[in-house]
mmCIF file of C-alpha atoms in Angstrom:
data_model
loop_
_atom_site.group_PDB
_atom_site.id
_atom_site.type_symbol
_atom_site.label_atom_id
_atom_site.label_comp_id
_atom_site.label_asym_id
_atom_site.label_seq_id
_atom_site.Cartn_x
_atom_site.Cartn_y
_atom_site.Cartn_z
ATOM 1 C CA MET H 958 69.767 219.327 51.203
ATOM 2 C CA THR H 959 72.785 217.241 52.278
ATOM 3 C CA ASP H 960 73.127 215.963 55.849
ATOM 4 C CA THR H 961 76.069 218.310 56.420
ATOM 5 C CA VAL H 962 74.130 221.371 55.285
ATOM 6 C CA ARG H 963 71.022 220.254 57.232
ATOM 7 C CA GLU H 964 73.046 219.857 60.421
ATOM 8 C CA SER H 965 74.681 223.258 59.868
ATOM 9 C CA VAL H 966 71.320 224.968 59.426
ATOM 10 C CA MET H 967 69.868 223.205 62.476
ATOM 11 C CA LEU H 968 72.847 224.235 64.597
ATOM 12 C CA ARG H 969 72.685 227.826 63.438
ATOM 13 C CA SER H 970 68.910 227.885 63.998
ATOM 14 C CA THR H 971 69.442 226.731 67.588
ATOM 15 C CA VAL H 972 71.967 229.508 68.151
ATOM 16 C CA PHE H 973 69.606 231.952 66.444
ATOM 17 C CA SER H 974 66.713 230.977 68.734
ATOM 18 C CA ALA H 975 68.895 231.446 71.809
ATOM 19 C CA ALA H 976 70.045 234.832 70.567
ATOM 20 C CA LEU H 977 66.440 235.830 69.912
ATOM 21 C CA ALA H 978 65.384 234.876 73.414
ATOM 22 C CA ALA H 979 68.301 236.724 74.964
ATOM 23 C CA ALA H 980 67.723 239.832 72.897
ATOM 24 C CA LEU H 981 64.032 239.979 73.744
ATOM 25 C CA ALA H 982 64.718 239.460 77.447
ATOM 26 C CA CYS H 983 67.397 242.082 77.985
ATOM 27 C CA VAL H 984 67.144 245.844 78.308
ATOM 28 C CA SER H 985 68.834 247.475 75.327
ATOM 29 C CA LEU H 986 71.058 250.535 75.348
ATOM 30 C CA ALA H 987 69.481 251.667 72.080
ATOM 31 C CA ARG H 988 67.103 254.541 71.637
ATOM 32 C CA ALA H 989 63.867 254.869 73.619
ATOM 33 C CA ASP H 990 61.546 253.398 70.953
ATOM 34 C CA TYR H 991 63.528 250.166 70.991
ATOM 35 C CA GLU H 992 63.394 250.022 74.776
ATOM 36 C CA ALA H 993 59.638 250.631 74.680
ATOM 37 C CA GLY H 994 59.328 247.727 72.270
ATOM 38 C CA GLN H 995 61.318 245.499 74.613
ATOM 39 C CA ARG H 996 59.098 246.408 77.550
ATOM 40 C CA ALA H 997 55.949 245.752 75.531
ATOM 41 C CA TRP H 998 57.287 242.377 74.396
ATOM 42 C CA GLN H 999 58.152 241.357 77.933
ATOM 43 C CA ALA H 1000 54.617 242.337 78.974
ATOM 44 C CA GLY H 1001 53.172 240.045 76.299
ATOM 45 C CA ASP H 1002 51.891 242.875 74.091
ATOM 46 C CA ALA H 1003 53.336 241.843 70.730
ATOM 47 C CA PRO H 1004 51.367 244.392 68.618
ATOM 48 C CA ALA H 1005 52.646 247.281 70.735
ATOM 49 C CA ALA H 1006 56.208 245.946 70.573
ATOM 50 C CA LEU H 1007 56.072 245.625 66.804
ATOM 51 C CA ALA H 1008 54.673 249.146 66.464
ATOM 52 C CA GLU H 1009 57.507 250.556 68.579
ATOM 53 C CA TRP H 1010 60.150 248.673 66.608
ATOM 54 C CA ARG H 1011 58.688 249.759 63.273
ATOM 55 C CA SER H 1012 58.650 253.376 64.424
ATOM 56 C CA SER H 1013 62.237 253.143 65.634
ATOM 57 C CA SER H 1014 63.354 251.350 62.462
ATOM 58 C CA ALA H 1015 61.887 254.171 60.392
ATOM 59 C CA GLY H 1016 64.454 256.394 62.100
ATOM 60 C CA GLY H 1017 67.313 254.054 61.183
ATOM 61 C CA ASP H 1018 67.668 252.108 64.471
ATOM 62 C CA SER H 1019 69.556 248.905 63.606
ATOM 63 C CA ARG H 1020 68.567 247.108 66.845
ATOM 64 C CA SER H 1021 64.867 247.516 66.070
ATOM 65 C CA MET H 1022 65.506 246.280 62.537
ATOM 66 C CA LEU H 1023 67.223 243.230 64.022
ATOM 67 C CA ALA H 1024 64.245 242.587 66.328
ATOM 68 C CA LEU H 1025 61.805 242.793 63.411
ATOM 69 C CA GLY H 1026 63.926 240.404 61.379
ATOM 70 C CA ARG H 1027 63.959 237.906 64.218
ATOM 71 C CA VAL H 1028 60.218 237.942 64.894
ATOM 72 C CA HIS H 1029 59.362 237.591 61.194
ATOM 73 C CA PHE H 1030 61.795 234.690 60.833
ATOM 74 C CA ARG H 1031 60.335 232.818 63.793
ATOM 75 C CA GLY H 1032 56.715 233.892 63.289
ATOM 76 C CA LEU H 1033 56.504 235.425 66.766
ATOM 77 C CA GLY H 1034 53.606 237.887 66.940
ATOM 78 C CA VAL H 1035 53.426 237.973 63.137
ATOM 79 C CA ALA H 1036 53.112 235.500 60.303
ATOM 80 C CA GLN H 1037 56.400 233.810 59.451
ATOM 81 C CA ASP H 1038 57.853 235.635 56.434
ATOM 82 C CA TYR H 1039 61.414 234.914 55.326
ATOM 83 C CA VAL H 1040 61.485 237.722 52.750
ATOM 84 C CA GLU H 1041 60.403 240.294 55.337
ATOM 85 C CA ALA H 1042 62.870 238.868 57.854
ATOM 86 C CA HIS H 1043 65.762 238.963 55.384
ATOM 87 C CA MET H 1044 64.937 242.555 54.422
ATOM 88 C CA TRP H 1045 65.079 243.789 58.041
ATOM 89 C CA LEU H 1046 68.205 241.804 58.839
ATOM 90 C CA ASN H 1047 69.845 243.134 55.685
ATOM 91 C CA LEU H 1048 69.003 246.724 56.669
ATOM 92 C CA SER H 1049 70.358 246.167 60.175
ATOM 93 C CA ALA H 1050 73.547 244.553 58.871
ATOM 94 C CA GLY H 1051 74.042 247.455 56.479
ATOM 95 C CA ARG H 1052 74.122 249.767 59.501
ATOM 96 C CA GLY H 1053 76.935 247.820 61.104
ATOM 97 C CA ASN H 1054 75.042 245.260 63.207
ATOM 98 C CA ALA H 1055 77.240 242.158 63.203
ATOM 99 C CA GLU H 1056 74.541 239.911 64.730
ATOM 100 C CA ALA H 1057 72.174 240.819 61.922
ATOM 101 C CA ALA H 1058 74.791 239.953 59.305
ATOM 102 C CA VAL H 1059 75.143 236.430 60.723
ATOM 103 C CA GLU H 1060 71.409 235.875 61.117
ATOM 104 C CA ARG H 1061 70.679 237.172 57.609
ATOM 105 C CA GLU H 1062 72.689 234.200 56.251
ATOM 106 C CA ILE H 1063 70.772 231.810 58.491
ATOM 107 C CA VAL H 1064 67.500 233.088 57.040
ATOM 108 C CA ALA H 1065 68.906 232.990 53.492
ATOM 109 C CA ALA H 1066 69.629 229.276 53.914
ATOM 110 C CA ARG H 1067 65.852 228.706 54.159
ATOM 111 C CA MET H 1068 65.008 230.828 51.090
ATOM 112 C CA THR H 1069 65.004 230.355 47.335
ATOM 113 C CA ALA H 1070 67.279 232.506 45.165
ATOM 114 C CA ASP H 1071 64.233 234.472 43.949
ATOM 115 C CA GLN H 1072 63.137 235.172 47.523
ATOM 116 C CA VAL H 1073 66.605 236.421 48.470
ATOM 117 C CA ALA H 1074 66.679 238.670 45.402
ATOM 118 C CA SER H 1075 63.245 240.057 46.293
ATOM 119 C CA ALA H 1076 64.335 240.780 49.862
ATOM 120 C CA GLN H 1077 67.493 242.489 48.647
ATOM 121 C CA ARG H 1078 65.509 244.708 46.278
ATOM 122 C CA ARG H 1079 63.149 245.709 49.070
ATOM 123 C CA ALA H 1080 66.073 246.548 51.347
ATOM 124 C CA ALA H 1081 67.718 248.639 48.609
ATOM 125 C CA GLU H 1082 64.498 250.601 48.052
ATOM 126 C CA TRP H 1083 63.777 251.190 51.756
ATOM 127 C CA ARG H 1084 64.285 254.705 53.109
ATOM 128 C CA PRO H 1085 63.896 256.181 56.618
ATOM 129 C CA LYS H 1086 60.446 257.701 57.009
ATOM 130 C CA THR H 1087 60.710 259.952 60.060
ATOM 131 C CA ARG H 1088 60.719 263.725 59.881
ATOM 132 C CA ALA H 1089 63.638 265.549 61.400
ATOM 133 C CA ASP H 1090 62.967 266.945 64.892
ATOM 134 C CA VAL H 1091 63.928 270.567 64.217
ATOM 135 C CA PHE H 1092 63.908 273.474 66.657
ATOM 136 C CA GLN H 1093 65.344 276.970 67.189
ATOM 137 C CA ASP H 1094 66.201 278.409 70.598
ATOM 138 C CA CYS H 1095 65.687 281.960 69.342
ATOM 139 C CA PRO H 1096 64.616 283.619 66.070
ATOM 140 C CA GLU H 1097 68.249 284.459 65.248
ATOM 141 C CA CYS H 1098 69.584 281.046 66.250
ATOM 142 C CA PRO H 1099 70.507 278.274 63.808
ATOM 143 C CA GLU H 1100 67.967 275.535 63.137
ATOM 144 C CA MET H 1101 68.913 272.447 65.148
ATOM 145 C CA VAL H 1102 68.113 268.791 64.434
ATOM 146 C CA VAL H 1103 67.836 266.267 67.282
ATOM 147 C CA LEU H 1104 69.676 263.054 66.402
ATOM 148 C CA PRO H 1105 68.774 259.599 67.685
ATOM 149 C CA VAL H 1106 70.918 257.957 70.341
ATOM 150 C CA GLY H 1107 73.103 255.308 68.745
ATOM 151 C CA GLY H 1108 76.507 253.934 67.873
ATOM 152 C CA PHE H 1109 78.716 253.629 64.818
ATOM 153 C CA GLU H 1110 82.110 252.496 63.572
ATOM 154 C CA MET H 1111 84.357 255.579 63.447
ATOM 155 C CA GLY H 1112 87.078 255.786 60.830
ATOM 156 C CA SER H 1113 87.563 253.845 57.626
ATOM 157 C CA PRO H 1114 88.423 250.196 56.942
ATOM 158 C CA SER H 1115 91.840 249.527 55.432
ATOM 159 C CA SER H 1116 90.125 248.510 52.188
ATOM 160 C CA GLU H 1117 88.433 251.903 51.621
ATOM 161 C CA ALA H 1118 89.564 253.572 48.393
ATOM 162 C CA GLY H 1119 91.444 256.832 48.986
ATOM 163 C CA ARG H 1120 92.014 256.111 52.672
ATOM 164 C CA TRP H 1121 94.734 257.866 54.703
ATOM 165 C CA ASP H 1122 96.400 256.256 57.718
ATOM 166 C CA ASN H 1123 95.053 258.920 60.088
ATOM 167 C CA GLU H 1124 91.548 257.500 59.565
ATOM 168 C CA GLY H 1125 92.233 254.520 61.824
ATOM 169 C CA PRO H 1126 92.272 252.376 63.755
ATOM 170 C CA ARG H 1127 88.542 251.955 63.248
ATOM 171 C CA HIS H 1128 86.675 251.773 66.538
ATOM 172 C CA THR H 1129 83.145 251.661 67.921
ATOM 173 C CA VAL H 1130 81.726 254.899 69.341
ATOM 174 C CA ARG H 1131 78.413 255.267 71.138
ATOM 175 C CA ILE H 1132 76.544 258.574 71.315
ATOM 176 C CA GLY H 1133 74.527 257.752 74.434
ATOM 177 C CA TYR H 1134 72.850 261.139 74.825
ATOM 178 C CA ARG H 1135 70.438 263.292 72.858
ATOM 179 C CA LEU H 1136 72.490 265.483 70.572
ATOM 180 C CA ALA H 1137 71.197 268.443 68.567
ATOM 181 C CA VAL H 1138 73.253 269.471 65.533
ATOM 182 C CA GLY H 1139 72.935 272.469 63.239
ATOM 183 C CA ARG H 1140 70.752 271.593 60.294
ATOM 184 C CA TYR H 1141 73.046 273.699 58.138
ATOM 185 C CA GLU H 1142 76.508 275.183 58.383
ATOM 186 C CA VAL H 1143 76.446 278.572 60.119
ATOM 187 C CA THR H 1144 75.601 281.164 57.481
ATOM 188 C CA VAL H 1145 76.991 284.572 56.600
ATOM 189 C CA ALA H 1146 73.814 286.215 57.920
ATOM 190 C CA GLU H 1147 73.936 284.326 61.222
ATOM 191 C CA PHE H 1148 77.594 285.111 61.776
ATOM 192 C CA GLY H 1149 76.985 288.738 60.819
ATOM 193 C CA ARG H 1150 74.361 289.112 63.563
ATOM 194 C CA PHE H 1151 76.901 287.814 66.068
ATOM 195 C CA VAL H 1152 79.568 290.280 64.915
ATOM 196 C CA ALA H 1153 77.091 293.178 65.008
ATOM 197 C CA ALA H 1154 75.965 292.267 68.536
ATOM 198 C CA THR H 1155 79.419 291.705 70.037
ATOM 199 C CA GLY H 1156 81.889 293.685 67.944
ATOM 200 C CA HIS H 1157 83.955 290.513 67.576
ATOM 201 C CA GLU H 1158 86.989 291.139 65.353
ATOM 202 C CA ALA H 1159 86.933 288.429 62.691
ATOM 203 C CA GLU H 1160 88.620 290.121 59.751
ATOM 204 C CA GLY H 1161 91.451 288.696 57.627
ATOM 205 C CA PRO H 1162 93.957 287.792 56.565
ATOM 206 C CA CYS H 1163 92.447 284.779 54.873
ATOM 207 C CA TRP H 1164 94.002 282.149 52.637
ATOM 208 C CA THR H 1165 92.162 282.224 49.314
ATOM 209 C CA ALA H 1166 92.283 280.722 45.832
ATOM 210 C CA GLU H 1167 92.048 283.475 43.220
ATOM 211 C CA ASP H 1168 93.137 283.535 39.575
ATOM 212 C CA GLY H 1169 94.451 280.014 39.991
ATOM 213 C CA LYS H 1170 96.793 281.091 42.786
ATOM 214 C CA TRP H 1171 96.711 280.056 46.423
ATOM 215 C CA GLY H 1172 97.965 282.401 49.111
ATOM 216 C CA GLU H 1173 97.323 284.502 52.212
ATOM 217 C CA ASN H 1174 95.394 287.667 51.368
ATOM 218 C CA ARG H 1175 95.087 290.481 53.914
ATOM 219 C CA ASP H 1176 92.203 292.043 51.981
ATOM 220 C CA ARG H 1177 89.987 288.978 52.292
ATOM 221 C CA GLY H 1178 87.799 287.864 55.176
ATOM 222 C CA TRP H 1179 84.397 286.444 56.046
ATOM 223 C CA ARG H 1180 82.600 289.449 54.514
ATOM 224 C CA ASP H 1181 84.509 289.108 51.225
ATOM 225 C CA PRO H 1182 86.318 285.793 50.727
ATOM 226 C CA GLY H 1183 87.008 286.552 47.058
ATOM 227 C CA PHE H 1184 83.737 285.284 45.638
ATOM 228 C CA ARG H 1185 80.095 286.353 45.736
ATOM 229 C CA GLN H 1186 78.067 285.274 48.752
ATOM 230 C CA ALA H 1187 74.426 285.354 49.832
ATOM 231 C CA GLY H 1188 73.110 285.644 53.375
ATOM 232 C CA ARG H 1189 72.468 281.879 53.353
ATOM 233 C CA SER H 1190 75.935 280.997 52.116
ATOM 234 C CA PRO H 1191 78.074 279.206 54.706
ATOM 235 C CA VAL H 1192 80.363 281.667 56.433
ATOM 236 C CA VAL H 1193 84.014 280.964 55.510
ATOM 237 C CA CYS H 1194 87.326 282.661 56.251
ATOM 238 C CA VAL H 1195 86.582 282.084 59.944
ATOM 239 C CA SER H 1196 89.037 280.599 62.414
ATOM 240 C CA TRP H 1197 88.429 278.024 65.134
ATOM 241 C CA ASP H 1198 88.634 280.917 67.596
ATOM 242 C CA ASP H 1199 85.909 282.779 65.664
ATOM 243 C CA ALA H 1200 83.692 279.694 65.652
ATOM 244 C CA GLN H 1201 84.209 279.166 69.369
ATOM 245 C CA ALA H 1202 83.322 282.805 70.060
ATOM 246 C CA TYR H 1203 80.098 282.437 68.061
ATOM 247 C CA ALA H 1204 79.096 279.324 70.025
ATOM 248 C CA ASN H 1205 79.831 281.108 73.315
ATOM 249 C CA TRP H 1206 77.625 284.026 72.208
ATOM 250 C CA LEU H 1207 74.751 281.637 71.437
ATOM 251 C CA SER H 1208 75.182 280.092 74.888
ATOM 252 C CA LEU H 1209 74.916 283.452 76.609
ATOM 253 C CA LYS H 1210 71.996 284.504 74.423
ATOM 254 C CA THR H 1211 69.920 281.362 74.983
ATOM 255 C CA GLY H 1212 71.057 280.078 78.380
ATOM 256 C CA THR H 1213 71.986 276.717 76.839
ATOM 257 C CA ASP H 1214 75.409 275.251 76.172
ATOM 258 C CA TYR H 1215 76.151 275.694 72.477
ATOM 259 C CA ARG H 1216 79.498 274.381 71.243
ATOM 260 C CA LEU H 1217 81.344 272.945 68.298
ATOM 261 C CA LEU H 1218 80.763 269.280 67.540
ATOM 262 C CA THR H 1219 83.346 266.822 68.751
ATOM 263 C CA GLU H 1220 85.058 264.898 65.982
ATOM 264 C CA ALA H 1221 83.150 261.726 66.902
ATOM 265 C CA GLU H 1222 79.821 263.573 67.001
ATOM 266 C CA TRP H 1223 80.583 265.050 63.604
ATOM 267 C CA GLU H 1224 81.200 261.672 61.990
ATOM 268 C CA TYR H 1225 78.124 260.150 63.653
ATOM 269 C CA ALA H 1226 76.008 263.041 62.352
ATOM 270 C CA ALA H 1227 77.563 262.867 58.882
ATOM 271 C CA ARG H 1228 77.197 259.120 58.430
ATOM 272 C CA ALA H 1229 73.576 258.981 59.638
ATOM 273 C CA GLY H 1230 73.886 255.202 59.793
ATOM 274 C CA ALA H 1231 75.838 254.778 56.544
ATOM 275 C CA LEU H 1232 78.796 252.389 56.400
ATOM 276 C CA SER H 1233 79.827 253.467 52.900
ATOM 277 C CA PRO H 1234 82.510 256.130 52.282
ATOM 278 C CA ARG H 1235 79.886 258.722 51.281
ATOM 279 C CA SER H 1236 76.141 258.988 50.636
ATOM 280 C CA TRP H 1237 76.408 258.426 46.869
ATOM 281 C CA ASP H 1238 78.198 256.324 44.282
ATOM 282 C CA VAL H 1239 81.234 258.367 43.256
ATOM 283 C CA GLY H 1240 81.209 256.989 39.721
ATOM 284 C CA THR H 1241 77.686 258.064 38.746
ATOM 285 C CA GLY H 1242 77.875 261.864 38.795
ATOM 286 C CA ALA H 1243 75.469 261.864 41.748
ATOM 287 C CA GLN H 1244 77.829 264.093 43.736
ATOM 288 C CA CYS H 1245 76.190 267.163 42.175
ATOM 289 C CA ARG H 1246 72.896 266.209 43.849
ATOM 290 C CA HIS H 1247 74.416 265.438 47.238
ATOM 291 C CA ALA H 1248 77.418 267.671 47.847
ATOM 292 C CA ASN H 1249 79.192 270.801 46.646
ATOM 293 C CA GLY H 1250 82.628 269.566 45.636
ATOM 294 C CA ALA H 1251 84.928 270.094 42.682
ATOM 295 C CA ASP H 1252 83.063 269.456 39.427
ATOM 296 C CA LEU H 1253 82.863 270.812 35.890
ATOM 297 C CA THR H 1254 81.909 274.289 37.139
ATOM 298 C CA PHE H 1255 84.969 274.314 39.364
ATOM 299 C CA LYS H 1256 87.250 273.100 36.579
ATOM 300 C CA ARG H 1257 86.050 275.828 34.226
ATOM 301 C CA LEU H 1258 86.997 278.455 36.809
ATOM 302 C CA PHE H 1259 90.300 276.780 37.730
ATOM 303 C CA PRO H 1260 91.477 275.065 34.506
ATOM 304 C CA ASP H 1261 94.984 274.517 35.865
ATOM 305 C CA TRP H 1262 93.634 272.473 38.778
ATOM 306 C CA ASP H 1263 92.789 269.217 37.081
ATOM 307 C CA TRP H 1264 90.425 267.491 39.453
ATOM 308 C CA GLY H 1265 86.685 267.185 39.911
ATOM 309 C CA VAL H 1266 83.825 264.895 38.927
ATOM 310 C CA GLU H 1267 82.103 264.943 35.510
ATOM 311 C CA CYS H 1268 78.878 266.587 36.600
ATOM 312 C CA ASP H 1269 77.867 270.224 36.891
ATOM 313 C CA ASP H 1270 75.992 271.791 39.811
ATOM 314 C CA GLY H 1271 76.528 275.407 38.738
ATOM 315 C CA ALA H 1272 78.397 276.344 41.938
ATOM 316 C CA ALA H 1273 82.107 277.098 41.548
ATOM 317 C CA HIS H 1274 82.452 278.274 45.166
ATOM 318 C CA ALA H 1275 80.346 277.869 48.314
ATOM 319 C CA ALA H 1276 76.620 277.426 47.610
ATOM 320 C CA PRO H 1277 73.717 278.560 49.821
ATOM 321 C CA VAL H 1278 73.146 276.041 52.603
ATOM 322 C CA GLY H 1279 70.482 273.437 51.871
ATOM 323 C CA SER H 1280 71.127 273.462 48.102
ATOM 324 C CA TYR H 1281 71.930 269.722 48.125
ATOM 325 C CA ALA H 1282 70.098 266.651 49.381
ATOM 326 C CA PRO H 1283 70.119 266.069 53.150
ATOM 327 C CA ASN H 1284 71.410 262.884 54.742
ATOM 328 C CA ASP H 1285 69.173 260.437 56.598
ATOM 329 C CA PHE H 1286 69.306 262.594 59.750
ATOM 330 C CA GLY H 1287 68.029 265.600 57.810
ATOM 331 C CA LEU H 1288 71.388 267.419 57.877
ATOM 332 C CA HIS H 1289 72.692 269.305 54.847
ATOM 333 C CA ASP H 1290 76.240 269.771 53.546
ATOM 334 C CA MET H 1291 77.955 267.409 55.987
ATOM 335 C CA LEU H 1292 80.209 266.626 53.023
ATOM 336 C CA GLY H 1293 81.312 269.460 50.765
ATOM 337 C CA ASN H 1294 80.570 273.191 50.697
ATOM 338 C CA ALA H 1295 82.894 274.082 53.610
ATOM 339 C CA TRP H 1296 85.252 272.208 55.901
ATOM 340 C CA GLU H 1297 83.895 272.339 59.449
ATOM 341 C CA TRP H 1298 85.912 273.080 62.579
ATOM 342 C CA THR H 1299 85.407 270.607 65.443
ATOM 343 C CA ALA H 1300 86.277 270.811 69.127
ATOM 344 C CA ASP H 1301 89.086 268.243 69.139
ATOM 345 C CA CYS H 1302 92.812 268.726 69.294
ATOM 346 C CA TRP H 1303 94.505 267.122 66.306
ATOM 347 C CA ASN H 1304 95.918 263.614 66.764
ATOM 348 C CA GLY H 1305 97.601 261.689 63.984
ATOM 349 C CA ASP H 1306 95.368 258.627 64.425
ATOM 350 C CA TYR H 1307 92.682 257.172 66.694
ATOM 351 C CA ALA H 1308 94.985 255.238 69.018
ATOM 352 C CA GLY H 1309 93.622 255.786 72.518
ATOM 353 C CA ALA H 1310 90.543 257.673 71.286
ATOM 354 C CA ALA H 1311 87.485 257.802 73.549
ATOM 355 C CA THR H 1312 84.447 255.727 72.628
ATOM 356 C CA ASP H 1313 81.739 257.906 74.218
ATOM 357 C CA GLY H 1314 81.656 260.780 71.723
ATOM 358 C CA SER H 1315 83.776 263.148 73.805
ATOM 359 C CA ALA H 1316 86.460 265.410 72.344
ATOM 360 C CA ARG H 1317 90.167 264.541 72.487
ATOM 361 C CA MET H 1318 91.803 267.398 74.363
ATOM 362 C CA SER H 1319 95.287 268.238 75.630
ATOM 363 C CA ASP H 1320 96.973 271.105 77.452
ATOM 364 C CA ASP H 1321 99.024 271.812 74.349
ATOM 365 C CA CYS H 1322 96.628 271.971 71.407
ATOM 366 C CA PRO H 1323 98.476 273.583 68.480
ATOM 367 C CA GLU H 1324 95.994 272.291 65.897
ATOM 368 C CA ARG H 1325 92.263 271.588 65.776
ATOM 369 C CA VAL H 1326 90.420 269.081 63.592
ATOM 370 C CA VAL H 1327 88.382 270.011 60.511
ATOM 371 C CA ARG H 1328 86.029 267.599 58.769
ATOM 372 C CA GLY H 1329 83.864 267.233 55.685
ATOM 373 C CA GLY H 1330 85.666 268.634 52.642
ATOM 374 C CA SER H 1331 84.666 271.676 50.600
ATOM 375 C CA TRP H 1332 83.632 273.141 47.267
ATOM 376 C CA GLY H 1333 87.245 272.953 46.070
ATOM 377 C CA ASN H 1334 87.973 269.305 46.882
ATOM 378 C CA GLU H 1335 88.005 266.210 44.719
ATOM 379 C CA SER H 1336 85.916 263.170 45.658
ATOM 380 C CA ARG H 1337 88.691 261.529 47.699
ATOM 381 C CA PHE H 1338 88.218 264.268 50.295
ATOM 382 C CA LEU H 1339 84.423 263.978 50.251
ATOM 383 C CA ARG H 1340 84.315 260.909 52.467
ATOM 384 C CA PHE H 1341 82.935 260.576 55.997
ATOM 385 C CA ALA H 1342 86.262 259.443 57.453
ATOM 386 C CA VAL H 1343 88.513 262.205 56.061
ATOM 387 C CA ARG H 1344 90.125 264.427 58.689
ATOM 388 C CA LEU H 1345 92.650 267.260 58.692
ATOM 389 C CA GLY H 1346 94.262 269.453 61.342
ATOM 390 C CA ASN H 1347 95.118 273.142 61.290
ATOM 391 C CA GLU H 1348 96.072 276.009 63.581
ATOM 392 C CA PRO H 1349 93.060 277.431 65.435
ATOM 393 C CA ALA H 1350 93.836 281.015 64.356
ATOM 394 C CA VAL H 1351 94.061 280.282 60.623
ATOM 395 C CA ARG H 1352 91.338 281.513 58.261
ATOM 396 C CA ILE H 1353 90.771 279.858 54.867
ATOM 397 C CA ASP H 1354 88.124 280.427 52.198
ATOM 398 C CA VAL H 1355 86.996 276.790 52.507
ATOM 399 C CA TYR H 1356 86.760 276.673 56.336
ATOM 400 C CA GLY H 1357 83.434 277.163 58.125
ATOM 401 C CA PHE H 1358 81.600 275.415 60.970
ATOM 402 C CA ARG H 1359 78.297 274.290 62.449
ATOM 403 C CA VAL H 1360 77.193 274.136 66.079
ATOM 404 C CA ALA H 1361 75.769 271.537 68.444
ATOM 405 C CA ARG H 1362 74.319 271.235 71.910
ATOM 406 C CA THR H 1363 73.193 268.433 74.169
ATOM 407 C CA VAL H 1364 69.424 268.183 74.661
ATOM 408 C CA ASP H 1365 68.221 267.623 78.215
#
């Protein structure tokens, strides 16, 4: 090692040690398991702290991953293990933790190329191990998943392929409260129970794609959007007003405050810690395992619409909810199947957007935001950052919704 490199590593190690001490001394804003680990560490109970951080890391908490990387690098409470340290720092950095990205390189400077490769393989193979915390407030209510408290980078970087300008500027958002999100999009059966109980008028017209033609059809609606549905299919041909009415009915029925997700909550729930554009590699045909978007089945039905990936999931239209792999929060169909109405008024970019997860509202709100893409969209639309706006009264055969509520 040259003197220059040795001095650089020594300097960075000094900074790293100071950062470690500061991080282990402060009270974090991260989720409760991380805080419990901090308290245990401050009390001198290293085994308890490590257990808390491992539990929290299994749920995807990047701060706990950072803490584990630091203690393994320094040999504090555990045997010094550069490979283990690099793995945890790599996982934390992959979830947007800038400190972890810097410290990963500090650790790598002490490792051989084979050790770095081993750590990278272990990080690539690691998966969250917690079970989703699922509940229902009533037998007829949607299944809800409680998400961890955390933060994320909302929007897309300028380098993301397929990006539109309305996906920026990218900004940090923190969801500092316990949020429960529908495990699935609201289904035809669930919406039907609401209509039967309230007499809510949610009929057409609905914009549909039939026989290769796109247009407003007065004979179509949520009961018959122009294609066959099952009770567990996501309800479509519903407006923002219909979705809001359903959430209000759930609130009255259960005594809790059901609502549509805010746009920031939606993206936090969809990403589930991912920094990539989507949960799969778009070039591998893996879309058919993860999301219901345009594919070979779609192209056979609509041969004049020349888009879609080269895989075949057998679903030309909306598929029953839960037919595709869940994300790391245990949520299904966050991308694909049906666009989802959110609470926010449409804005053309994120300039001035809140950073606390709240909705962007205005007195004049001619359009609301929809997120997530649908069964009829090409892969460019099946990205976490994609956003569109539309009139709250419009009904379309690719528009549905899911619900959320804050957990006390």
